[in-house]
Short mmCIF file of C-alpha atoms in Angstrom, two decimals:
data_model
loop_
_atom_site.label_atom_id
_atom_site.label_comp_id
_atom_site.label_asym_id
_atom_site.label_seq_id
_atom_site.Cartn_x
_atom_site.Cartn_y
_atom_site.Cartn_z
CA MET A 24 -8.11 15.87 39.75
CA THR A 25 -11.39 15.15 37.98
CA GLU A 26 -14.05 17.83 38.47
CA GLU A 27 -17.18 16.49 40.10
CA PRO A 28 -20.37 16.87 38.04
CA VAL A 29 -23.12 19.15 39.25
CA GLU A 30 -26.06 17.79 41.19
CA ARG A 31 -28.47 15.83 39.05
CA LEU A 32 -31.57 17.59 37.83
CA ASP A 33 -35.04 16.35 38.66
CA GLU A 34 -37.81 16.28 36.06
CA GLY A 35 -39.14 19.64 37.21
CA ALA A 36 -35.78 21.33 36.69
CA LEU A 37 -35.43 19.63 33.31
CA ARG A 38 -38.86 20.90 32.31
CA ALA A 39 -37.92 24.45 33.32
CA LEU A 40 -35.10 24.39 30.76
CA VAL A 41 -37.42 23.63 27.85
CA PRO A 42 -38.64 27.15 26.96
CA ARG A 43 -35.13 28.58 27.20
CA VAL A 44 -33.59 25.95 24.94
CA LEU A 45 -36.50 26.14 22.47
CA ALA A 46 -36.24 29.92 22.36
CA GLY A 47 -32.51 29.72 21.64
CA LEU A 48 -33.11 27.38 18.70
CA VAL A 49 -35.89 29.56 17.26
CA ARG A 50 -33.87 32.75 17.77
CA ARG A 51 -31.10 31.11 15.76
CA GLY A 52 -33.48 30.70 12.83
CA GLU A 53 -34.76 27.14 13.25
CA ASP A 54 -38.34 26.35 12.29
CA PHE A 55 -40.58 26.39 15.40
CA ASP A 56 -42.20 22.98 14.82
CA SER A 57 -38.94 21.25 13.86
CA ALA A 58 -37.12 22.82 16.80
CA GLU A 59 -39.74 21.54 19.25
CA ASP A 60 -39.61 18.03 17.77
CA ALA A 61 -35.82 17.99 18.02
CA LEU A 62 -35.96 19.25 21.60
CA GLN A 63 -38.42 16.51 22.56
CA GLU A 64 -35.97 13.93 21.23
CA ALA A 65 -33.19 15.60 23.21
CA LEU A 66 -35.30 15.44 26.37
CA MET A 67 -35.93 11.73 25.88
CA GLU A 68 -32.19 11.21 25.44
CA ALA A 69 -31.53 13.26 28.58
CA MET A 70 -33.88 11.12 30.65
CA ARG A 71 -31.95 8.06 29.47
CA VAL A 72 -28.42 9.40 29.76
CA TRP A 73 -28.36 11.84 32.68
CA PRO A 74 -28.97 9.33 35.52
CA GLU A 75 -25.58 7.80 34.66
CA HIS A 76 -23.78 10.78 33.10
CA PRO A 77 -25.22 14.10 34.41
CA PRO A 78 -23.84 17.03 32.37
CA ARG A 79 -22.11 20.05 33.87
CA ASP A 80 -24.14 22.41 31.65
CA PRO A 81 -27.64 20.91 31.14
CA ARG A 82 -28.91 23.74 28.93
CA SER A 83 -25.91 23.55 26.60
CA TRP A 84 -26.22 19.74 26.48
CA LEU A 85 -29.89 19.94 25.42
CA THR A 86 -29.10 22.63 22.84
CA THR A 87 -26.27 20.61 21.35
CA VAL A 88 -28.25 17.37 21.16
CA ALA A 89 -31.32 19.11 19.72
CA THR A 90 -29.11 20.80 17.14
CA ARG A 91 -27.68 17.45 16.14
CA ARG A 92 -31.20 16.08 15.70
CA LEU A 93 -32.01 19.02 13.41
CA VAL A 94 -28.87 18.39 11.39
CA ASP A 95 -29.76 14.71 11.13
CA ALA A 96 -33.22 15.58 9.87
CA ARG A 97 -31.82 17.87 7.18
CA ARG A 98 -29.18 15.35 6.12
CA SER A 99 -31.17 12.18 5.82
CA ASP A 100 -28.57 10.57 3.52
CA ALA A 101 -25.63 11.29 5.83
CA ALA A 102 -24.52 8.95 8.59
CA ARG A 103 -25.94 9.88 11.98
CA TYR A 104 -23.64 10.92 14.74
CA ARG A 105 -22.55 8.01 16.82
CA ARG A 106 -24.63 7.41 19.94
CA GLU A 107 -21.48 7.49 22.07
CA GLU A 108 -20.83 11.08 21.01
CA THR A 109 -24.33 12.12 21.96
CA THR A 110 -24.22 10.15 25.18
CA HIS A 111 -20.80 10.98 26.58
CA ALA A 112 -19.43 14.01 24.74
CA GLU A 113 -19.40 17.06 26.95
CA PRO A 114 -20.44 19.98 24.74
CA GLY A 115 -18.86 23.34 25.28
CA PRO A 116 -20.97 26.19 26.60
CA GLY A 117 -23.17 27.77 23.96
CA ALA A 118 -22.92 31.37 22.92
CA ALA A 119 -24.78 33.68 25.24
CA GLU A 120 -27.76 35.51 23.81
CA GLU A 121 -28.63 39.05 24.76
CA GLY A 122 -31.88 39.50 26.62
CA ASP A 123 -34.24 36.81 27.87
CA ASP A 124 -34.74 33.91 25.48
CA THR A 125 -38.00 32.94 27.15
CA LEU A 126 -39.34 36.44 26.57
CA PHE A 127 -38.36 36.14 22.91
CA LEU A 128 -40.25 32.84 22.73
CA LEU A 129 -43.30 34.53 24.27
CA PHE A 130 -43.35 37.10 21.46
CA CYS A 131 -43.03 34.31 18.90
CA CYS A 132 -46.06 32.56 20.41
CA CYS A 133 -47.97 35.84 20.17
CA HIS A 134 -47.28 36.19 16.45
CA PRO A 135 -49.94 38.42 14.84
CA ASP A 136 -50.82 35.72 12.29
CA LEU A 137 -52.13 33.48 15.09
CA ALA A 138 -55.68 33.57 16.44
CA PRO A 139 -56.00 34.55 20.14
CA ALA A 140 -56.91 30.99 21.15
CA SER A 141 -53.82 29.68 19.38
CA GLN A 142 -51.59 32.34 20.94
CA VAL A 143 -52.63 31.33 24.44
CA ALA A 144 -52.47 27.59 23.79
CA LEU A 145 -49.03 27.79 22.15
CA THR A 146 -47.73 30.03 24.95
CA LEU A 147 -48.91 27.61 27.62
CA ARG A 148 -47.30 24.75 25.70
CA ALA A 149 -43.98 26.34 24.70
CA VAL A 150 -43.39 28.93 27.43
CA GLY A 151 -45.35 27.45 30.32
CA GLY A 152 -44.27 23.89 29.68
CA LEU A 153 -47.76 22.40 30.03
CA THR A 154 -48.66 19.24 28.17
CA THR A 155 -51.49 19.27 25.65
CA LYS A 156 -53.63 17.27 28.06
CA GLU A 157 -52.99 19.72 30.90
CA ILE A 158 -54.02 22.66 28.72
CA ALA A 159 -57.13 20.85 27.50
CA ASP A 160 -58.14 19.83 31.02
CA ALA A 161 -57.64 23.36 32.33
CA PHE A 162 -60.10 24.78 29.82
CA PHE A 163 -62.57 21.92 29.59
CA VAL A 164 -62.01 21.00 25.95
CA PRO A 165 -61.10 17.56 24.54
CA GLU A 166 -57.40 16.83 24.28
CA SER A 167 -57.81 16.17 20.55
CA THR A 168 -59.30 19.64 20.08
CA MET A 169 -56.41 21.30 21.89
CA ALA A 170 -53.87 19.18 19.97
CA GLN A 171 -55.38 20.32 16.67
CA ARG A 172 -55.29 23.94 17.81
CA ILE A 173 -51.61 23.73 18.73
CA SER A 174 -50.80 21.90 15.50
CA ARG A 175 -52.58 24.59 13.45
CA ALA A 176 -50.60 27.25 15.27
CA LYS A 177 -47.32 25.53 14.44
CA ARG A 178 -48.34 25.15 10.79
CA THR A 179 -49.15 28.84 10.69
CA LEU A 180 -45.67 29.68 11.92
CA HIS A 181 -43.97 27.19 9.60
CA GLY A 182 -41.49 28.94 7.33
CA ARG A 183 -42.08 32.38 8.86
CA GLN A 184 -39.14 34.46 9.94
CA LEU A 185 -39.66 34.92 13.67
CA ASP A 186 -37.54 38.03 14.00
CA GLN A 187 -40.28 40.65 14.25
CA PRO A 188 -41.91 41.22 17.66
CA GLY A 189 -45.66 40.92 17.94
CA ASP A 190 -48.02 43.64 19.05
CA LEU A 191 -47.32 44.52 22.68
CA ALA A 192 -51.04 44.64 23.49
CA VAL A 193 -51.39 41.03 22.40
CA VAL A 194 -48.35 39.97 24.41
CA LEU A 195 -49.65 41.72 27.53
CA ARG A 196 -53.03 40.09 27.20
CA VAL A 197 -51.64 36.61 26.58
CA LEU A 198 -49.19 37.02 29.45
CA TYR A 199 -52.06 37.98 31.77
CA LEU A 200 -53.99 34.91 30.69
CA VAL A 201 -50.95 32.72 31.33
CA TYR A 202 -50.76 34.29 34.79
CA THR A 203 -54.44 33.52 35.27
CA ALA A 204 -53.88 29.84 34.57
CA GLY A 205 -51.23 29.86 37.30
CA HIS A 206 -53.32 31.96 39.68
CA ALA A 207 -56.09 29.39 39.34
CA GLY A 208 -53.89 26.60 40.64
CA ARG A 209 -50.49 26.40 38.88
CA VAL A 210 -48.47 28.66 41.17
CA ASP A 211 -45.27 27.96 39.22
CA LEU A 212 -46.89 29.27 36.05
CA ALA A 213 -48.09 32.41 37.82
CA ALA A 214 -44.58 33.04 39.08
CA GLU A 215 -43.19 32.54 35.57
CA ALA A 216 -45.70 35.05 34.18
CA ILE A 217 -44.58 37.57 36.80
CA ARG A 218 -40.94 36.92 35.91
CA LEU A 219 -41.63 37.52 32.24
CA ALA A 220 -43.59 40.66 33.04
CA ARG A 221 -40.57 41.99 34.92
CA GLN A 222 -38.42 41.32 31.85
CA LEU A 223 -41.01 43.01 29.67
CA THR A 224 -40.79 46.22 31.68
CA LEU A 225 -37.08 46.29 30.82
CA ALA A 226 -37.78 45.84 27.10
CA THR A 227 -40.35 48.62 26.67
CA GLU A 228 -41.20 52.02 28.14
CA GLU A 229 -44.93 51.36 27.74
CA PRO A 230 -46.54 52.10 31.15
CA GLU A 231 -49.19 49.44 30.60
CA ALA A 232 -46.43 46.80 30.84
CA ARG A 233 -45.65 48.14 34.30
CA GLY A 234 -49.35 48.27 35.05
CA LEU A 235 -49.67 44.60 34.18
CA LEU A 236 -46.73 43.66 36.40
CA ALA A 237 -48.20 45.67 39.27
CA LEU A 238 -51.61 44.05 38.81
CA MET A 239 -50.10 40.56 38.87
CA LEU A 240 -48.06 41.28 41.99
CA LEU A 241 -50.96 42.86 43.87
CA ASN A 242 -53.28 39.95 43.04
CA HIS A 243 -50.64 37.29 43.62
CA ALA A 244 -49.90 38.72 47.06
CA ARG A 245 -53.37 37.62 48.20
CA LEU A 246 -52.99 34.07 46.91
CA PRO A 247 -52.18 32.43 50.29
CA ALA A 248 -55.53 33.63 51.68
CA ARG A 249 -57.80 32.86 48.72
CA LEU A 250 -58.71 29.30 49.73
CA ASP A 251 -59.82 27.85 53.06
CA ALA A 252 -58.74 24.50 54.52
CA GLU A 253 -61.33 22.70 52.37
CA GLY A 254 -60.14 24.38 49.18
CA ARG A 255 -63.13 26.72 48.90
CA ILE A 256 -62.70 30.29 47.67
CA VAL A 257 -62.62 32.91 50.45
CA THR A 258 -64.08 36.26 49.39
CA LEU A 259 -61.92 39.33 49.76
CA ASP A 260 -63.80 40.68 52.77
CA HIS A 261 -63.29 37.46 54.74
CA GLN A 262 -59.64 36.77 53.89
CA ASP A 263 -57.01 36.62 56.61
CA ARG A 264 -54.95 39.62 55.58
CA SER A 265 -52.03 38.57 57.74
CA LEU A 266 -51.42 35.86 55.12
CA TRP A 267 -50.98 38.41 52.32
CA ASP A 268 -47.42 38.85 51.03
CA ALA A 269 -46.43 42.33 52.20
CA ARG A 270 -43.27 42.39 50.07
CA GLU A 271 -45.18 41.63 46.88
CA ILE A 272 -47.71 44.34 47.75
CA ALA A 273 -44.93 46.87 48.33
CA GLU A 274 -43.29 45.98 45.02
CA GLY A 275 -46.61 46.16 43.20
CA VAL A 276 -47.32 49.62 44.60
CA ARG A 277 -43.85 50.87 43.60
CA VAL A 278 -44.24 49.55 40.05
CA LEU A 279 -47.73 51.06 39.77
CA GLN A 280 -46.51 54.43 40.98
CA SER A 281 -43.75 54.42 38.36
CA ALA A 282 -46.34 53.69 35.65
CA LEU A 283 -48.78 56.37 36.80
CA ALA A 284 -45.93 58.90 36.94
CA MET A 285 -45.62 58.58 33.16
CA GLN A 286 -49.16 59.73 32.43
CA THR A 287 -49.92 62.99 30.67
CA ASP A 288 -53.09 64.71 29.44
CA GLU A 289 -52.67 62.82 26.17
CA ARG A 290 -51.57 59.56 27.77
CA ARG A 291 -54.06 58.52 30.42
CA PRO A 292 -53.70 55.28 32.45
CA GLY A 293 -54.78 52.15 30.59
CA ARG A 294 -56.78 49.16 31.79
CA TYR A 295 -53.99 47.33 33.59
CA GLN A 296 -52.92 50.45 35.47
CA VAL A 297 -56.49 51.21 36.53
CA GLU A 298 -57.15 47.64 37.68
CA ALA A 299 -53.83 47.65 39.53
CA ALA A 300 -54.84 50.86 41.32
CA ILE A 301 -58.08 49.20 42.44
CA ALA A 302 -56.17 46.14 43.63
CA ALA A 303 -53.69 48.37 45.49
CA LEU A 304 -56.49 50.08 47.38
CA HIS A 305 -57.89 46.70 48.45
CA ASP A 306 -54.42 45.53 49.50
CA ASP A 307 -53.74 48.74 51.41
CA ALA A 308 -56.77 48.32 53.70
CA ALA A 309 -55.92 46.75 57.06
CA SER A 310 -59.45 45.32 57.16
CA ALA A 311 -62.46 45.16 54.85
CA ASP A 312 -64.14 47.94 56.87
CA GLU A 313 -61.20 50.26 56.22
CA THR A 314 -61.37 49.92 52.41
CA ASP A 315 -61.34 53.31 50.65
CA TRP A 316 -64.48 52.71 48.59
CA PRO A 317 -64.90 56.33 47.36
CA GLN A 318 -61.45 56.21 45.74
CA ILE A 319 -62.14 52.74 44.36
CA LEU A 320 -65.35 54.06 42.83
CA ALA A 321 -63.41 56.89 41.17
CA TRP A 322 -61.05 54.36 39.58
CA TYR A 323 -63.99 52.25 38.43
CA ASP A 324 -65.41 55.36 36.74
CA ASP A 325 -62.16 55.56 34.79
CA LEU A 326 -62.28 51.84 34.00
CA VAL A 327 -65.79 51.80 32.53
CA ALA A 328 -64.93 54.93 30.52
CA LEU A 329 -62.30 52.98 28.56
CA THR A 330 -64.97 51.30 26.38
CA ASP A 331 -67.81 52.74 24.33
CA ASP A 332 -70.34 50.16 25.53
CA PRO A 333 -69.11 48.91 28.92
CA VAL A 334 -72.27 46.92 29.65
CA ARG A 335 -71.56 44.60 26.72
CA GLN A 336 -67.83 45.05 26.23
CA ASP A 337 -66.76 45.02 29.89
CA PRO A 338 -69.60 43.81 32.15
CA ALA A 339 -67.13 42.79 34.87
CA ALA A 340 -66.06 46.43 35.24
CA VAL A 341 -69.68 47.57 35.39
CA LEU A 342 -70.37 44.94 38.02
CA GLY A 343 -67.34 45.95 40.06
CA ARG A 344 -68.43 49.58 39.87
CA ALA A 345 -71.90 48.58 41.10
CA VAL A 346 -70.31 46.98 44.17
CA ALA A 347 -68.35 50.17 44.83
CA VAL A 348 -71.50 52.27 44.36
CA GLY A 349 -73.27 50.06 46.89
CA HIS A 350 -70.59 50.68 49.47
CA VAL A 351 -70.49 54.42 48.86
CA LEU A 352 -74.18 55.23 48.22
CA GLY A 353 -75.91 52.24 49.73
CA PRO A 354 -77.09 48.76 48.60
CA ALA A 355 -80.15 50.08 46.78
CA ALA A 356 -78.02 52.31 44.56
CA GLY A 357 -75.71 49.39 43.88
CA LEU A 358 -78.58 47.14 42.84
CA ARG A 359 -79.86 49.80 40.46
CA GLU A 360 -76.43 49.84 38.80
CA VAL A 361 -76.47 46.05 38.48
CA ALA A 362 -79.85 46.24 36.76
CA ARG A 363 -78.01 47.63 33.72
CA LEU A 364 -76.48 44.18 33.28
CA ARG A 365 -79.75 42.29 33.18
CA GLU A 366 -79.54 41.52 29.45
CA VAL A 367 -75.96 40.34 29.78
CA ILE A 368 -76.08 38.15 32.89
CA GLY A 369 -79.75 37.22 33.04
CA ASP A 370 -81.93 37.31 36.11
CA ILE A 371 -80.19 39.26 38.89
CA ARG A 372 -81.62 37.40 41.84
CA GLY A 373 -80.82 34.08 40.26
CA GLN A 374 -77.19 35.19 39.97
CA ALA A 375 -76.97 36.79 43.40
CA SER A 376 -74.00 34.74 44.58
CA VAL A 377 -72.07 35.44 41.38
CA LEU A 378 -72.76 39.16 41.65
CA GLY A 379 -71.56 39.39 45.23
CA PHE A 380 -75.03 40.21 46.59
CA ASP A 381 -76.94 38.42 49.33
CA ALA A 382 -80.42 38.26 47.80
CA GLU A 383 -82.11 37.85 51.19
CA VAL A 384 -80.66 40.94 52.87
CA SER A 385 -79.73 42.94 49.75
CA GLU A 386 -76.25 43.49 51.17
CA LEU A 387 -73.23 44.03 48.93
CA HIS A 388 -69.97 42.20 49.36
CA PRO A 389 -66.61 43.10 47.82
CA LEU A 390 -65.84 41.69 44.39
CA ASP A 391 -62.44 41.15 42.83
CA VAL A 392 -63.37 42.30 39.33
CA GLY A 393 -59.94 41.42 38.00
CA GLN A 394 -60.47 37.75 38.78
CA VAL A 395 -63.93 37.79 37.19
CA ARG A 396 -62.50 39.22 33.97
CA GLN A 397 -59.61 36.75 34.02
CA VAL A 398 -61.91 33.76 34.24
CA ARG A 399 -64.19 35.14 31.52
CA GLU A 400 -61.36 35.98 29.13
CA LEU A 401 -59.39 32.82 29.74
CA GLY A 402 -62.38 30.57 29.13
CA GLY A 403 -63.52 32.51 26.08
CA VAL A 404 -60.12 32.68 24.42
CA LEU A 405 -59.28 29.02 24.93
CA ARG A 406 -62.70 27.98 23.58
CA GLY A 407 -61.97 30.13 20.56
CA ASP A 408 -64.90 32.50 21.11
CA GLU A 409 -65.03 35.17 18.44
CA ASP A 410 -66.18 37.82 20.94
CA ALA A 411 -63.36 37.20 23.41
CA PRO A 412 -62.22 40.62 24.74
CA ARG A 413 -59.30 42.27 23.01
CA CYS A 414 -56.92 45.01 24.06
CA GLY A 415 -56.12 48.09 22.02
CA LEU A 416 -52.49 49.13 22.53
CA ASN A 417 -50.45 49.80 19.45
CA ALA A 418 -47.01 49.96 21.08
CA ARG A 419 -44.36 47.44 20.12
CA VAL A 420 -41.34 46.14 21.94
CA VAL A 421 -38.11 47.42 20.48
#
């Protein structure tokens, strides 16, 4: 009896295979740029062949066809494999790789020889599966500019042996920015960033990796309540908390607790752990009025202490602390704290809505500082700003 083929894949499922197949080719030693070109040819062939002959193992099929394209490119004088073999031959399952191939690809995209803007762009292209136009549109740059940036990144990686992991701090930061792109509208990309962060916590004992996962989960849990019926942003104090994902919050709190349990006098919580603690306190409050602002203020004190010049290096943290001060000590005290940012953000009253203040009544409103920093970093990095914020971990994935 002939075995029935598996259900046909739609374009979304086919797209989800791309980073895993690409990572397998690169892990095997293929050049990044050549591997991506070969995979694109394999995808075009799949779109032509699969409607009539769906494979039993789509990932293995793509890997086999892409490999044949690479062989063809290296053997330009040899006869190409017959189209019938590519079309109808059922390749055997490929050798299983240890670990997560997509995570390996993420570290390749965060290669230390790449500029931050290139790291993010290449990650969104190779790991996130976005097209060049989608990346360009998301960050308000011309498609030609983004195409050149991605091409430069590939040229930089050309001929390099991609067997050494990049700096973990860079990977964490890029992964958070990928999450941000999803949190801003591409829910699938946010979920993929969370999945990769989970894998990362298995690959390293660094507590900041757990802190990042916790921060993502605690922010992502509020996603269903962030927009109203007209698509407008709903501030934290007005969100319908019954829409928050309680399971994601519980997981985020557990992960954060495991990270904080690793701290010592010499190893204090880093930025992601501190921001996750602030997010956890917001998520824990049954209503805005029940928010534990004194404890949030204490965490903000720790956050601003992480930089030598927080007003210029981390104005979002200073702003978030000002909001907390306003809730604990009163609006006037909060406004005095915001005054420290005058040189950075310009006229305070003119930016009242951005700051979270009502200029008419001088009343503070809660601010999700993590989202402010995400938007600032993501825009700055993708524009290629030289002063885009950088992290400072030195740990590496083993």
